[in-house]
Structure formats: C-alpha cells, structure tokens
mmCIF file of C-alpha atoms in Angstrom:
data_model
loop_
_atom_site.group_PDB
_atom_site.id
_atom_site.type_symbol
_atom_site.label_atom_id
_atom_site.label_comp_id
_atom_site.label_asym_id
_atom_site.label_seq_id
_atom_site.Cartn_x
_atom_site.Cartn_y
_atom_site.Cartn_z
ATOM 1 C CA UNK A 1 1.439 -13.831 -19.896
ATOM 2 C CA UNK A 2 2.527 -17.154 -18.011
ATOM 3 C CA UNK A 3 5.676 -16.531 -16.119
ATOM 4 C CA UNK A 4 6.232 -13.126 -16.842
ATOM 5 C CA UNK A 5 3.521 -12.116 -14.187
ATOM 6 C CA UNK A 6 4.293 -15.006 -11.635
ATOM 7 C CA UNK A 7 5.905 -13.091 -8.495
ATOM 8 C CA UNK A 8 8.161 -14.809 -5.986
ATOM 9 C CA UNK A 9 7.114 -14.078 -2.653
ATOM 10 C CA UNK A 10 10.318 -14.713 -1.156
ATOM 11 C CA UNK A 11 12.157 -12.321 -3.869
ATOM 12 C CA UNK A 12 9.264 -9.901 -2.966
ATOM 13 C CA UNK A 13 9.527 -9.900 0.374
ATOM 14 C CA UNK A 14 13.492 -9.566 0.325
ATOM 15 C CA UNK A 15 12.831 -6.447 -2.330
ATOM 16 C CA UNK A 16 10.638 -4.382 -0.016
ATOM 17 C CA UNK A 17 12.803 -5.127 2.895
ATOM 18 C CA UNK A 18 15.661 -3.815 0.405
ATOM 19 C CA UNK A 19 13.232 -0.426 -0.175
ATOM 20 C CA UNK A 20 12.676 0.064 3.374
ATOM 21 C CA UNK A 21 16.031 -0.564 4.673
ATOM 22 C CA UNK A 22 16.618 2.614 2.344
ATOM 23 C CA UNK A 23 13.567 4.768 3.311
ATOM 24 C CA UNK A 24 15.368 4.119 6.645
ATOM 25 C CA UNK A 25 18.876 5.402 5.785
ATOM 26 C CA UNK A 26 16.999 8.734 4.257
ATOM 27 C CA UNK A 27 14.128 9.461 6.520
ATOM 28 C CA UNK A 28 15.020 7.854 9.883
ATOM 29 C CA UNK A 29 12.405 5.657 11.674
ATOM 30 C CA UNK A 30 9.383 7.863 10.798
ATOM 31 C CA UNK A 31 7.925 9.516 7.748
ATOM 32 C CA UNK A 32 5.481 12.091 7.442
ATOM 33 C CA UNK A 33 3.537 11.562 4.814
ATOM 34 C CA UNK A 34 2.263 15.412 4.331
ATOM 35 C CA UNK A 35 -1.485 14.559 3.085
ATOM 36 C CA UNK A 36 -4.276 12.509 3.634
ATOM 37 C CA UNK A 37 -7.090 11.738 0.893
ATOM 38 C CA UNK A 38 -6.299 10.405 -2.604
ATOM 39 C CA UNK A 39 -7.890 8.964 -5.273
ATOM 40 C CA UNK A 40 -8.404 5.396 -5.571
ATOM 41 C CA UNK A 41 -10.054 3.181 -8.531
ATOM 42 C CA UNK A 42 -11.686 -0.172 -8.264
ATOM 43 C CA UNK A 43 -9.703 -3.217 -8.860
ATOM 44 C CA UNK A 44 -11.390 -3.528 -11.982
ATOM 45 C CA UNK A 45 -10.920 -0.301 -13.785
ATOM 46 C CA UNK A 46 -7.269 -0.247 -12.601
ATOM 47 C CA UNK A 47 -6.595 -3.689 -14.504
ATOM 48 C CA UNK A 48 -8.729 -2.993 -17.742
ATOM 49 C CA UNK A 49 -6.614 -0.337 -19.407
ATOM 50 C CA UNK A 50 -8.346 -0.481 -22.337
ATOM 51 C CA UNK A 51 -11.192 1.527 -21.004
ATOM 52 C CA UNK A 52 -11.352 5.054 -19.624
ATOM 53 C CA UNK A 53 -12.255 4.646 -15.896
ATOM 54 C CA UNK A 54 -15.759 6.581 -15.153
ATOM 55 C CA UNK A 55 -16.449 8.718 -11.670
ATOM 56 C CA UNK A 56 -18.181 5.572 -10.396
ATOM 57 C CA UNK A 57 -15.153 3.812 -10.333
ATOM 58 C CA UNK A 58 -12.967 6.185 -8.150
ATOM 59 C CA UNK A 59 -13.231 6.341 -4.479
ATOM 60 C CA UNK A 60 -11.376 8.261 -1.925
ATOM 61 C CA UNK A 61 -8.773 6.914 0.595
ATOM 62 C CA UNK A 62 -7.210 8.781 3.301
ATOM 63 C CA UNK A 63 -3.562 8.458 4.657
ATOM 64 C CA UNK A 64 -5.259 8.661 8.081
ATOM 65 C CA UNK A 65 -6.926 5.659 7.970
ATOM 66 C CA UNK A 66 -4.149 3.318 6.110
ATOM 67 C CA UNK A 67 -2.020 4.628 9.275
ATOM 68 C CA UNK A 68 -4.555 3.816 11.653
ATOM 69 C CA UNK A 69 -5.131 0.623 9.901
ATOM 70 C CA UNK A 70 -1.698 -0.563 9.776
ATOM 71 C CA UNK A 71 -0.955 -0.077 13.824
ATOM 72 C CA UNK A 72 -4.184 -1.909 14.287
ATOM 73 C CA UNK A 73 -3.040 -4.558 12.723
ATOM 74 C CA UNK A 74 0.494 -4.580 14.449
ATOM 75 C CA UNK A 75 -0.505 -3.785 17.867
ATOM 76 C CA UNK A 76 -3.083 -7.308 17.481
ATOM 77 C CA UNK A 77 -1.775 -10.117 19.923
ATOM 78 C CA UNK A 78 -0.557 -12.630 17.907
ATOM 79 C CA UNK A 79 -3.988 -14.860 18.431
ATOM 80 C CA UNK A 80 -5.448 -12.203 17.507
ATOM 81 C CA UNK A 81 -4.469 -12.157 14.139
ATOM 82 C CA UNK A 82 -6.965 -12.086 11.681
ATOM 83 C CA UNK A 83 -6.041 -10.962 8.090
ATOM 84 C CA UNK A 84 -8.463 -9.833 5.836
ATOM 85 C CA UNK A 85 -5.407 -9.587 3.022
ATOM 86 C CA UNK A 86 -7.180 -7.592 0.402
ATOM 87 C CA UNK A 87 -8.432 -5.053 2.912
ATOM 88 C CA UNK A 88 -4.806 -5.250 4.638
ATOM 89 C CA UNK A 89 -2.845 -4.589 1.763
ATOM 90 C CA UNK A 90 -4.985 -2.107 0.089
ATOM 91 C CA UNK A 91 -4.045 -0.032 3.052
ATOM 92 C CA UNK A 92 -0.627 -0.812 3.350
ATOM 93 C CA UNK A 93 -0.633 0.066 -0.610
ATOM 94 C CA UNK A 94 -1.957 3.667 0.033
ATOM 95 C CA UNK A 95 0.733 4.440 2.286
ATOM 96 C CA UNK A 96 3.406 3.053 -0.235
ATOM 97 C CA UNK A 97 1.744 5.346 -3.010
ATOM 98 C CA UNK A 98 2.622 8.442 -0.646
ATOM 99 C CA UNK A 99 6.337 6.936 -0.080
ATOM 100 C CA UNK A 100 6.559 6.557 -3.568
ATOM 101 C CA UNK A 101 5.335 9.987 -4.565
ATOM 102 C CA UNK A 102 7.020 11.731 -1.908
ATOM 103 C CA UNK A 103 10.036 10.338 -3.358
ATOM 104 C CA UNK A 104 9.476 11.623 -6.685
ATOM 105 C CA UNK A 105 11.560 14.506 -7.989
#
C-alpha cells in the first residue's frame, strides 16, 4: 500500500475545514442531527473486509453522547487538555457519519 494510504495532516485538516465551511453555507451554525443510536463495529471487523462481521462485533453509539462528548472536550481550559485521541475521534466520527448521511440524497 505504501504511499497510497499515507495522509497529510495538513491537507486533511485544510479538507475538513473546506467541508465545514460548506455545512456552514447550507445549514447555518447548527445542525440537528435528527437521531441518536447507530451501529458501530470494532476497529477490527471494520478493517478486515474479508470476513463477515458477527453480532459480537457491533456496538451501539448514540448521537447524544458524541455531542456531549465533543463540548466536553471544547469547553476544557486549555491546561486542561487531555486527549484520549482514539476515544476523541471516535466521537467526533459518529457525528460526521450523521452529517454525512443526512447529506445523502
């Protein structure tokens, strides 16, 4: 795979402010996301495609908590700031799911 999976952070980060800036222009400041739970599959079923994911590998999420979970994290003083980035992102990733599916025609 090499350098077909190596992602630029800067060229990411400029991306998603690219997406937002447009979520922006079409839904204002605030979104409602219009759900809450959702399925979810371990990190390892997601990235072995070969194999059919069983019931063991799916959780739930909920909305509600990935929107709780992201003003925690902004509302932290900045010495505050402790990042657990897996944990941080996987929420932050349920809530960009919904923007993405909302989207969706």
């Amino acid at each position: 795979m090499g350098d077909k999976t190596v992602v630029s952070l800067p060229v990411l980060r400029h991306v998603v402010g690219l997406l937002f800036d447009e979520l922006e222009k079409r839904h204002g400041g605030r979104v409602e996301l219009g759900a809450d739970f959702y399925y979810v599959l371990s990190t390892e079923a997601v990235y072995s495609p070969g194999d059919t994911p069983d019931g063991q590998e799916c959780t739930l999420g909920s909305l509600v908590d990935d929107v709780a979970t992201v003003r925690e994290i902004a509302a932290r003083l900045p010495d505050e700031h402790m990042v657990v980035l897996w944990h941080d992102l996987a929420h932050v990733n349920g809530i960009l799911q919904r923007l993405a599916a909302l989207d969706r025609p």
